[in-house]
Amino acid sequence: NFPSTSFFPSPSCSRSKSYFYFIALPALFKQELQDTEAEESGTVTLRCELTKPKAPVEWRKGDVTLYPGLKYEMRQQGCAAELVIYDLEVEDS
């Protein structure tokens, strides 16, 4: 099941419909996350680059989805996505 968009070529042809199907290609990693060292109680920024600008990004630690708040900040500009982790603890590794 693909989403469809109907298209009417001109008012005189309004009885005949044409359907176009679009298949969106997934965003891939152009540059993956790199291991980063940081000091406890410090701040670290993790960065990756995607093949599609403004692609939806979900940050996870294992099976846990991370959300913006006092601990985490998510930034995205063009194809670059960043996760900033504040007040680092050993458990953040």
Backbone as XML, in Angstrom:
<?xml version="1.0"?>
<chain id="A" units="angstrom">
  <residue number="1" name="ASN">
    <atom name="N" x="0.826" y="-1.178" z="0.000"/>
    <atom name="CA" x="0.000" y="0.000" z="0.000"/>
    <atom name="C" x="0.869" y="1.239" z="0.000"/>
  </residue>
  <residue number="2" name="PHE">
    <atom name="N" x="0.868" y="1.933" z="-1.095"/>
    <atom name="CA" x="1.633" y="3.157" z="-1.208"/>
    <atom name="C" x="0.682" y="4.336" z="-1.159"/>
  </residue>
  <residue number="3" name="PRO">
    <atom name="N" x="1.109" y="5.441" z="-0.547"/>
    <atom name="CA" x="0.256" y="6.632" z="-0.564"/>
    <atom name="C" x="0.125" y="7.125" z="-1.995"/>
  </residue>
  <residue number="4" name="SER">
    <atom name="N" x="-1.025" y="7.626" z="-2.357"/>
    <atom name="CA" x="-1.206" y="8.109" z="-3.724"/>
    <atom name="C" x="-1.608" y="9.568" z="-3.706"/>
  </residue>
  <residue number="5" name="THR">
    <atom name="N" x="-1.276" y="10.229" z="-4.791"/>
    <atom name="CA" x="-1.662" y="11.599" z="-5.003"/>
    <atom name="C" x="-2.383" y="11.650" z="-6.333"/>
  </residue>
  <residue number="6" name="SER">
    <atom name="N" x="-3.604" y="12.115" z="-6.368"/>
    <atom name="CA" x="-4.293" y="12.195" z="-7.647"/>
    <atom name="C" x="-3.865" y="13.463" z="-8.353"/>
  </residue>
  <residue number="7" name="PHE">
    <atom name="N" x="-3.903" y="13.398" z="-9.670"/>
    <atom name="CA" x="-3.427" y="14.498" z="-10.477"/>
    <atom name="C" x="-4.391" y="14.671" z="-11.637"/>
  </residue>
  <residue number="8" name="PHE">
    <atom name="N" x="-4.876" y="15.872" z="-11.834"/>
    <atom name="CA" x="-5.737" y="16.168" z="-12.957"/>
    <atom name="C" x="-4.947" y="17.022" z="-13.936"/>
  </residue>
  <residue number="9" name="PRO">
    <atom name="N" x="-4.638" y="16.507" z="-15.151"/>
    <atom name="CA" x="-3.804" y="17.245" z="-16.092"/>
    <atom name="C" x="-4.383" y="18.589" z="-16.514"/>
  </residue>
  <residue number="10" name="SER">
    <atom name="N" x="-5.687" y="18.672" z="-16.730"/>
    <atom name="CA" x="-6.302" y="19.945" z="-17.099"/>
    <atom name="C" x="-7.794" y="19.860" z="-16.783"/>
  </residue>
  <residue number="11" name="PRO">
    <atom name="N" x="-8.475" y="21.001" z="-16.676"/>
    <atom name="CA" x="-9.904" y="20.973" z="-16.360"/>
    <atom name="C" x="-10.716" y="20.156" z="-17.361"/>
  </residue>
  <residue number="12" name="SER">
    <atom name="N" x="-10.328" y="20.154" z="-18.634"/>
    <atom name="CA" x="-11.086" y="19.420" z="-19.646"/>
    <atom name="C" x="-10.935" y="17.905" z="-19.495"/>
  </residue>
  <residue number="13" name="CYS">
    <atom name="N" x="-9.934" y="17.474" z="-18.774"/>
    <atom name="CA" x="-9.690" y="16.033" z="-18.589"/>
    <atom name="C" x="-10.029" y="15.595" z="-17.174"/>
  </residue>
  <residue number="14" name="SER">
    <atom name="N" x="-10.895" y="16.313" z="-16.492"/>
    <atom name="CA" x="-11.133" y="16.044" z="-15.080"/>
    <atom name="C" x="-11.761" y="14.685" z="-14.807"/>
  </residue>
  <residue number="15" name="ARG">
    <atom name="N" x="-12.277" y="14.001" z="-15.807"/>
    <atom name="CA" x="-12.875" y="12.688" z="-15.580"/>
    <atom name="C" x="-11.834" y="11.575" z="-15.486"/>
  </residue>
  <residue number="16" name="SER">
    <atom name="N" x="-10.674" y="11.789" z="-16.090"/>
    <atom name="CA" x="-9.658" y="10.728" z="-16.032"/>
    <atom name="C" x="-8.637" y="11.083" z="-14.963"/>
  </residue>
  <residue number="17" name="LYS">
    <atom name="N" x="-8.401" y="10.139" z="-14.084"/>
    <atom name="CA" x="-7.430" y="10.339" z="-13.009"/>
    <atom name="C" x="-6.163" y="9.576" z="-13.326"/>
  </residue>
  <residue number="18" name="SER">
    <atom name="N" x="-5.055" y="10.155" z="-12.961"/>
    <atom name="CA" x="-3.776" y="9.448" z="-13.005"/>
    <atom name="C" x="-3.263" y="9.397" z="-11.583"/>
  </residue>
  <residue number="19" name="TYR">
    <atom name="N" x="-2.673" y="8.306" z="-11.217"/>
    <atom name="CA" x="-2.135" y="8.170" z="-9.877"/>
    <atom name="C" x="-0.621" y="8.031" z="-9.944"/>
  </residue>
  <residue number="20" name="PHE">
    <atom name="N" x="0.038" y="8.746" z="-9.074"/>
    <atom name="CA" x="1.482" y="8.668" z="-8.969"/>
    <atom name="C" x="1.814" y="8.079" z="-7.619"/>
  </residue>
  <residue number="21" name="TYR">
    <atom name="N" x="2.738" y="7.164" z="-7.588"/>
    <atom name="CA" x="3.154" y="6.539" z="-6.340"/>
    <atom name="C" x="4.585" y="6.935" z="-6.055"/>
  </residue>
  <residue number="22" name="PHE">
    <atom name="N" x="4.823" y="7.383" z="-4.843"/>
    <atom name="CA" x="6.150" y="7.815" z="-4.444"/>
    <atom name="C" x="6.685" y="6.876" z="-3.379"/>
  </residue>
  <residue number="23" name="ILE">
    <atom name="N" x="7.881" y="6.420" z="-3.580"/>
    <atom name="CA" x="8.545" y="5.588" z="-2.588"/>
    <atom name="C" x="9.701" y="6.413" z="-2.038"/>
  </residue>
  <residue number="24" name="ALA">
    <atom name="N" x="9.620" y="6.765" z="-0.781"/>
    <atom name="CA" x="10.667" y="7.579" z="-0.159"/>
    <atom name="C" x="11.852" y="6.700" z="0.202"/>
  </residue>
  <residue number="25" name="LEU">
    <atom name="N" x="13.022" y="7.126" z="-0.218"/>
    <atom name="CA" x="14.229" y="6.400" z="0.139"/>
    <atom name="C" x="14.583" y="6.704" z="1.586"/>
  </residue>
  <residue number="26" name="PRO">
    <atom name="N" x="15.071" y="5.732" z="2.328"/>
    <atom name="CA" x="15.416" y="5.977" z="3.730"/>
    <atom name="C" x="16.667" y="6.841" z="3.851"/>
  </residue>
  <residue number="27" name="ALA">
    <atom name="N" x="16.773" y="7.540" z="4.943"/>
    <atom name="CA" x="17.997" y="8.290" z="5.231"/>
    <atom name="C" x="19.041" y="7.298" z="5.732"/>
  </residue>
  <residue number="28" name="LEU">
    <atom name="N" x="20.242" y="7.437" z="5.243"/>
    <atom name="CA" x="21.349" y="6.579" z="5.648"/>
    <atom name="C" x="22.404" y="7.422" z="6.336"/>
  </residue>
  <residue number="29" name="PHE">
    <atom name="N" x="23.317" y="6.770" z="7.037"/>
    <atom name="CA" x="24.413" y="7.489" z="7.675"/>
    <atom name="C" x="25.492" y="7.795" z="6.650"/>
  </residue>
  <residue number="30" name="LYS">
    <atom name="N" x="25.788" y="9.079" z="6.488"/>
    <atom name="CA" x="26.906" y="9.507" z="5.644"/>
    <atom name="C" x="28.173" y="9.501" z="6.497"/>
  </residue>
  <residue number="31" name="GLN">
    <atom name="N" x="28.016" y="9.902" z="7.759"/>
    <atom name="CA" x="29.096" y="9.842" z="8.747"/>
    <atom name="C" x="28.478" y="9.340" z="10.048"/>
  </residue>
  <residue number="32" name="GLU">
    <atom name="N" x="28.944" y="8.191" z="10.509"/>
    <atom name="CA" x="28.377" y="7.599" z="11.721"/>
    <atom name="C" x="28.964" y="8.240" z="12.972"/>
  </residue>
  <residue number="33" name="LEU">
    <atom name="N" x="28.358" y="7.932" z="14.112"/>
    <atom name="CA" x="28.861" y="8.415" z="15.400"/>
    <atom name="C" x="30.274" y="7.896" z="15.637"/>
  </residue>
  <residue number="34" name="GLN">
    <atom name="N" x="31.090" y="8.712" z="16.251"/>
    <atom name="CA" x="32.457" y="8.330" z="16.604"/>
    <atom name="C" x="32.560" y="8.218" z="18.120"/>
  </residue>
  <residue number="35" name="ASP">
    <atom name="N" x="33.412" y="7.300" z="18.589"/>
    <atom name="CA" x="33.674" y="7.220" z="20.028"/>
    <atom name="C" x="34.266" y="8.544" z="20.487"/>
  </residue>
  <residue number="36" name="THR">
    <atom name="N" x="33.829" y="9.008" z="21.639"/>
    <atom name="CA" x="34.277" y="10.294" z="22.172"/>
    <atom name="C" x="34.599" y="10.134" z="23.644"/>
  </residue>
  <residue number="37" name="GLU">
    <atom name="N" x="35.689" y="10.742" z="24.076"/>
    <atom name="CA" x="36.046" y="10.730" z="25.494"/>
    <atom name="C" x="35.685" y="12.071" z="26.114"/>
  </residue>
  <residue number="38" name="ALA">
    <atom name="N" x="35.202" y="12.004" z="27.343"/>
    <atom name="CA" x="34.837" y="13.218" z="28.070"/>
    <atom name="C" x="34.996" y="12.951" z="29.554"/>
  </residue>
  <residue number="39" name="GLU">
    <atom name="N" x="35.057" y="14.033" z="30.329"/>
    <atom name="CA" x="35.230" y="13.912" z="31.778"/>
    <atom name="C" x="33.882" y="13.875" z="32.487"/>
  </residue>
  <residue number="40" name="GLU">
    <atom name="N" x="33.867" y="13.148" z="33.600"/>
    <atom name="CA" x="32.666" y="13.076" z="34.425"/>
    <atom name="C" x="32.270" y="14.481" z="34.859"/>
  </residue>
  <residue number="41" name="SER">
    <atom name="N" x="30.990" y="14.750" z="34.881"/>
    <atom name="CA" x="30.341" y="16.026" z="35.184"/>
    <atom name="C" x="30.519" y="17.061" z="34.067"/>
  </residue>
  <residue number="42" name="GLY">
    <atom name="N" x="31.162" y="16.668" z="32.976"/>
    <atom name="CA" x="31.332" y="17.557" z="31.827"/>
    <atom name="C" x="30.184" y="17.429" z="30.840"/>
  </residue>
  <residue number="43" name="THR">
    <atom name="N" x="30.430" y="17.912" z="29.619"/>
    <atom name="CA" x="29.451" y="17.888" z="28.539"/>
    <atom name="C" x="30.107" y="17.269" z="27.311"/>
  </residue>
  <residue number="44" name="VAL">
    <atom name="N" x="29.332" y="16.536" z="26.544"/>
    <atom name="CA" x="29.849" y="15.943" z="25.317"/>
    <atom name="C" x="28.821" y="16.133" z="24.204"/>
  </residue>
  <residue number="45" name="THR">
    <atom name="N" x="29.303" y="16.293" z="22.973"/>
    <atom name="CA" x="28.430" y="16.400" z="21.808"/>
    <atom name="C" x="28.730" y="15.245" z="20.872"/>
  </residue>
  <residue number="46" name="LEU">
    <atom name="N" x="27.707" y="14.448" z="20.589"/>
    <atom name="CA" x="27.820" y="13.351" z="19.633"/>
    <atom name="C" x="27.188" y="13.812" z="18.334"/>
  </residue>
  <residue number="47" name="ARG">
    <atom name="N" x="27.855" y="13.538" z="17.205"/>
    <atom name="CA" x="27.395" y="14.064" z="15.920"/>
    <atom name="C" x="27.405" y="12.971" z="14.870"/>
  </residue>
  <residue number="48" name="CYS">
    <atom name="N" x="26.392" y="12.989" z="14.010"/>
    <atom name="CA" x="26.369" y="12.117" z="12.847"/>
    <atom name="C" x="25.853" y="12.932" z="11.661"/>
  </residue>
  <residue number="49" name="GLU">
    <atom name="N" x="26.102" y="12.423" z="10.471"/>
    <atom name="CA" x="25.641" y="13.100" z="9.262"/>
    <atom name="C" x="24.822" y="12.106" z="8.449"/>
  </residue>
  <residue number="50" name="LEU">
    <atom name="N" x="23.675" y="12.572" z="7.970"/>
    <atom name="CA" x="22.745" y="11.719" z="7.229"/>
    <atom name="C" x="22.763" y="12.077" z="5.745"/>
  </residue>
  <residue number="51" name="THR">
    <atom name="N" x="22.218" y="11.201" z="4.919"/>
    <atom name="CA" x="22.176" y="11.452" z="3.484"/>
    <atom name="C" x="21.004" y="12.346" z="3.082"/>
  </residue>
  <residue number="52" name="LYS">
    <atom name="N" x="20.038" y="12.557" z="3.979"/>
    <atom name="CA" x="18.884" y="13.405" z="3.679"/>
    <atom name="C" x="18.794" y="14.523" z="4.707"/>
  </residue>
  <residue number="53" name="PRO">
    <atom name="N" x="18.635" y="15.770" z="4.259"/>
    <atom name="CA" x="18.490" y="16.862" z="5.218"/>
    <atom name="C" x="17.187" y="16.760" z="5.992"/>
  </residue>
  <residue number="54" name="LYS">
    <atom name="N" x="17.256" y="17.120" z="7.256"/>
    <atom name="CA" x="16.096" y="17.173" z="8.151"/>
    <atom name="C" x="15.333" y="15.847" z="8.241"/>
  </residue>
  <residue number="55" name="ALA">
    <atom name="N" x="16.032" y="14.741" z="8.066"/>
    <atom name="CA" x="15.397" y="13.427" z="8.236"/>
    <atom name="C" x="15.071" y="13.243" z="9.708"/>
  </residue>
  <residue number="56" name="PRO">
    <atom name="N" x="13.970" y="12.584" z="10.027"/>
    <atom name="CA" x="13.643" y="12.376" z="11.436"/>
    <atom name="C" x="14.708" y="11.512" z="12.116"/>
  </residue>
  <residue number="57" name="VAL">
    <atom name="N" x="15.156" y="11.953" z="13.276"/>
    <atom name="CA" x="16.207" y="11.248" z="14.019"/>
    <atom name="C" x="15.680" y="10.899" z="15.396"/>
  </residue>
  <residue number="58" name="GLU">
    <atom name="N" x="15.908" y="9.679" z="15.817"/>
    <atom name="CA" x="15.554" y="9.250" z="17.166"/>
    <atom name="C" x="16.841" y="8.815" z="17.853"/>
  </residue>
  <residue number="59" name="TRP">
    <atom name="N" x="17.174" y="9.452" z="18.956"/>
    <atom name="CA" x="18.381" y="9.113" z="19.712"/>
    <atom name="C" x="18.015" y="8.070" z="20.758"/>
  </residue>
  <residue number="60" name="ARG">
    <atom name="N" x="18.842" y="7.029" z="20.844"/>
    <atom name="CA" x="18.584" y="5.944" z="21.789"/>
    <atom name="C" x="19.863" y="5.560" z="22.498"/>
  </residue>
  <residue number="61" name="LYS">
    <atom name="N" x="19.697" y="5.050" z="23.705"/>
    <atom name="CA" x="20.784" y="4.415" z="24.445"/>
    <atom name="C" x="20.297" y="3.001" z="24.727"/>
  </residue>
  <residue number="62" name="GLY">
    <atom name="N" x="20.781" y="2.049" z="23.931"/>
    <atom name="CA" x="20.247" y="0.696" z="24.011"/>
    <atom name="C" x="18.812" y="0.708" z="23.540"/>
  </residue>
  <residue number="63" name="ASP">
    <atom name="N" x="17.902" y="0.210" z="24.360"/>
    <atom name="CA" x="16.481" y="0.178" z="24.021"/>
    <atom name="C" x="15.726" y="1.407" z="24.513"/>
  </residue>
  <residue number="64" name="VAL">
    <atom name="N" x="16.424" y="2.336" z="25.156"/>
    <atom name="CA" x="15.769" y="3.508" z="25.756"/>
    <atom name="C" x="15.860" y="4.699" z="24.807"/>
  </residue>
  <residue number="65" name="THR">
    <atom name="N" x="14.713" y="5.280" z="24.469"/>
    <atom name="CA" x="14.675" y="6.480" z="23.639"/>
    <atom name="C" x="14.983" y="7.692" z="24.507"/>
  </residue>
  <residue number="66" name="LEU">
    <atom name="N" x="15.862" y="8.566" z="24.022"/>
    <atom name="CA" x="16.247" y="9.780" z="24.748"/>
    <atom name="C" x="15.374" y="10.945" z="24.294"/>
  </residue>
  <residue number="67" name="TYR">
    <atom name="N" x="15.008" y="11.804" z="25.240"/>
    <atom name="CA" x="14.168" y="12.962" z="24.954"/>
    <atom name="C" x="14.856" y="14.226" z="25.455"/>
  </residue>
  <residue number="68" name="PRO">
    <atom name="N" x="14.590" y="15.378" z="24.823"/>
    <atom name="CA" x="15.193" y="16.627" z="25.271"/>
    <atom name="C" x="14.763" y="16.985" z="26.691"/>
  </residue>
  <residue number="69" name="GLY">
    <atom name="N" x="15.671" y="17.569" z="27.421"/>
    <atom name="CA" x="15.394" y="17.981" z="28.799"/>
    <atom name="C" x="16.658" y="18.570" z="29.393"/>
  </residue>
  <residue number="70" name="LEU">
    <atom name="N" x="16.800" y="18.504" z="30.708"/>
    <atom name="CA" x="17.985" y="19.040" z="31.371"/>
    <atom name="C" x="19.232" y="18.236" z="31.033"/>
  </residue>
  <residue number="71" name="LYS">
    <atom name="N" x="19.086" y="16.959" z="30.781"/>
    <atom name="CA" x="20.212" y="16.060" z="30.529"/>
    <atom name="C" x="20.622" y="16.034" z="29.055"/>
  </residue>
  <residue number="72" name="TYR">
    <atom name="N" x="19.634" y="16.041" z="28.144"/>
    <atom name="CA" x="19.899" y="15.869" z="26.718"/>
    <atom name="C" x="19.365" y="17.032" z="25.899"/>
  </residue>
  <residue number="73" name="GLU">
    <atom name="N" x="20.151" y="17.414" z="24.898"/>
    <atom name="CA" x="19.714" y="18.415" z="23.931"/>
    <atom name="C" x="19.939" y="17.827" z="22.539"/>
  </residue>
  <residue number="74" name="MET">
    <atom name="N" x="18.919" y="17.875" z="21.708"/>
    <atom name="CA" x="19.022" y="17.382" z="20.340"/>
    <atom name="C" x="19.037" y="18.575" z="19.395"/>
  </residue>
  <residue number="75" name="ARG">
    <atom name="N" x="19.987" y="18.549" z="18.472"/>
    <atom name="CA" x="20.096" y="19.620" z="17.471"/>
    <atom name="C" x="20.120" y="18.970" z="16.091"/>
  </residue>
  <residue number="76" name="GLN">
    <atom name="N" x="19.547" y="19.668" z="15.123"/>
    <atom name="CA" x="19.599" y="19.162" z="13.753"/>
    <atom name="C" x="19.599" y="20.339" z="12.801"/>
  </residue>
  <residue number="77" name="GLN">
    <atom name="N" x="20.568" y="20.335" z="11.895"/>
    <atom name="CA" x="20.658" y="21.379" z="10.881"/>
    <atom name="C" x="21.091" y="20.724" z="9.586"/>
  </residue>
  <residue number="78" name="GLY">
    <atom name="N" x="20.242" y="20.813" z="8.586"/>
    <atom name="CA" x="20.538" y="20.164" z="7.315"/>
    <atom name="C" x="20.680" y="18.668" z="7.513"/>
  </residue>
  <residue number="79" name="CYS">
    <atom name="N" x="21.810" y="18.126" z="7.084"/>
    <atom name="CA" x="22.056" y="16.680" z="7.199"/>
    <atom name="C" x="22.741" y="16.299" z="8.511"/>
  </residue>
  <residue number="80" name="ALA">
    <atom name="N" x="23.129" y="17.286" z="9.307"/>
    <atom name="CA" x="23.853" y="17.014" z="10.557"/>
    <atom name="C" x="22.885" y="16.904" z="11.732"/>
  </residue>
  <residue number="81" name="ALA">
    <atom name="N" x="23.083" y="15.877" z="12.551"/>
    <atom name="CA" x="22.290" y="15.687" z="13.765"/>
    <atom name="C" x="23.250" y="15.565" z="14.943"/>
  </residue>
  <residue number="82" name="GLU">
    <atom name="N" x="22.938" y="16.254" z="16.041"/>
    <atom name="CA" x="23.800" y="16.230" z="17.222"/>
    <atom name="C" x="22.989" y="15.914" z="18.469"/>
  </residue>
  <residue number="83" name="LEU">
    <atom name="N" x="23.643" y="15.220" z="19.382"/>
    <atom name="CA" x="23.105" y="14.960" z="20.714"/>
    <atom name="C" x="24.096" y="15.527" z="21.710"/>
  </residue>
  <residue number="84" name="VAL">
    <atom name="N" x="23.653" y="16.444" z="22.541"/>
    <atom name="CA" x="24.493" y="17.017" z="23.592"/>
    <atom name="C" x="24.051" y="16.388" z="24.909"/>
  </residue>
  <residue number="85" name="ILE">
    <atom name="N" x="25.017" y="15.838" z="25.644"/>
    <atom name="CA" x="24.728" y="15.232" z="26.947"/>
    <atom name="C" x="25.416" y="16.083" z="28.005"/>
  </residue>
  <residue number="86" name="TYR">
    <atom name="N" x="24.635" y="16.594" z="28.946"/>
    <atom name="CA" x="25.150" y="17.457" z="30.005"/>
    <atom name="C" x="25.373" y="16.647" z="31.286"/>
  </residue>
  <residue number="87" name="ASP">
    <atom name="N" x="26.199" y="17.187" z="32.165"/>
    <atom name="CA" x="26.427" y="16.618" z="33.489"/>
    <atom name="C" x="26.694" y="15.112" z="33.405"/>
  </residue>
  <residue number="88" name="LEU">
    <atom name="N" x="27.740" y="14.772" z="32.651"/>
    <atom name="CA" x="28.072" y="13.365" z="32.393"/>
    <atom name="C" x="28.301" y="12.553" z="33.645"/>
  </residue>
  <residue number="89" name="GLU">
    <atom name="N" x="27.805" y="11.320" z="33.602"/>
    <atom name="CA" x="27.998" y="10.348" z="34.662"/>
    <atom name="C" x="28.541" y="9.077" z="34.025"/>
  </residue>
  <residue number="90" name="VAL">
    <atom name="N" x="29.118" y="8.204" z="34.825"/>
    <atom name="CA" x="29.657" y="6.948" z="34.315"/>
    <atom name="C" x="28.584" y="6.174" z="33.553"/>
  </residue>
  <residue number="91" name="GLU">
    <atom name="N" x="27.336" y="6.235" z="34.011"/>
    <atom name="CA" x="26.230" y="5.519" z="33.382"/>
    <atom name="C" x="25.928" y="6.012" z="31.969"/>
  </residue>
  <residue number="92" name="ASP">
    <atom name="N" x="26.429" y="7.187" z="31.604"/>
    <atom name="CA" x="26.195" y="7.735" z="30.270"/>
    <atom name="C" x="27.068" y="7.090" z="29.199"/>
  </residue>
  <residue number="93" name="SER">
    <atom name="N" x="28.077" y="6.313" z="29.632"/>
    <atom name="CA" x="28.963" y="5.717" z="28.621"/>
    <atom name="C" x="28.288" y="4.580" z="27.892"/>
  </residue>
</chain>
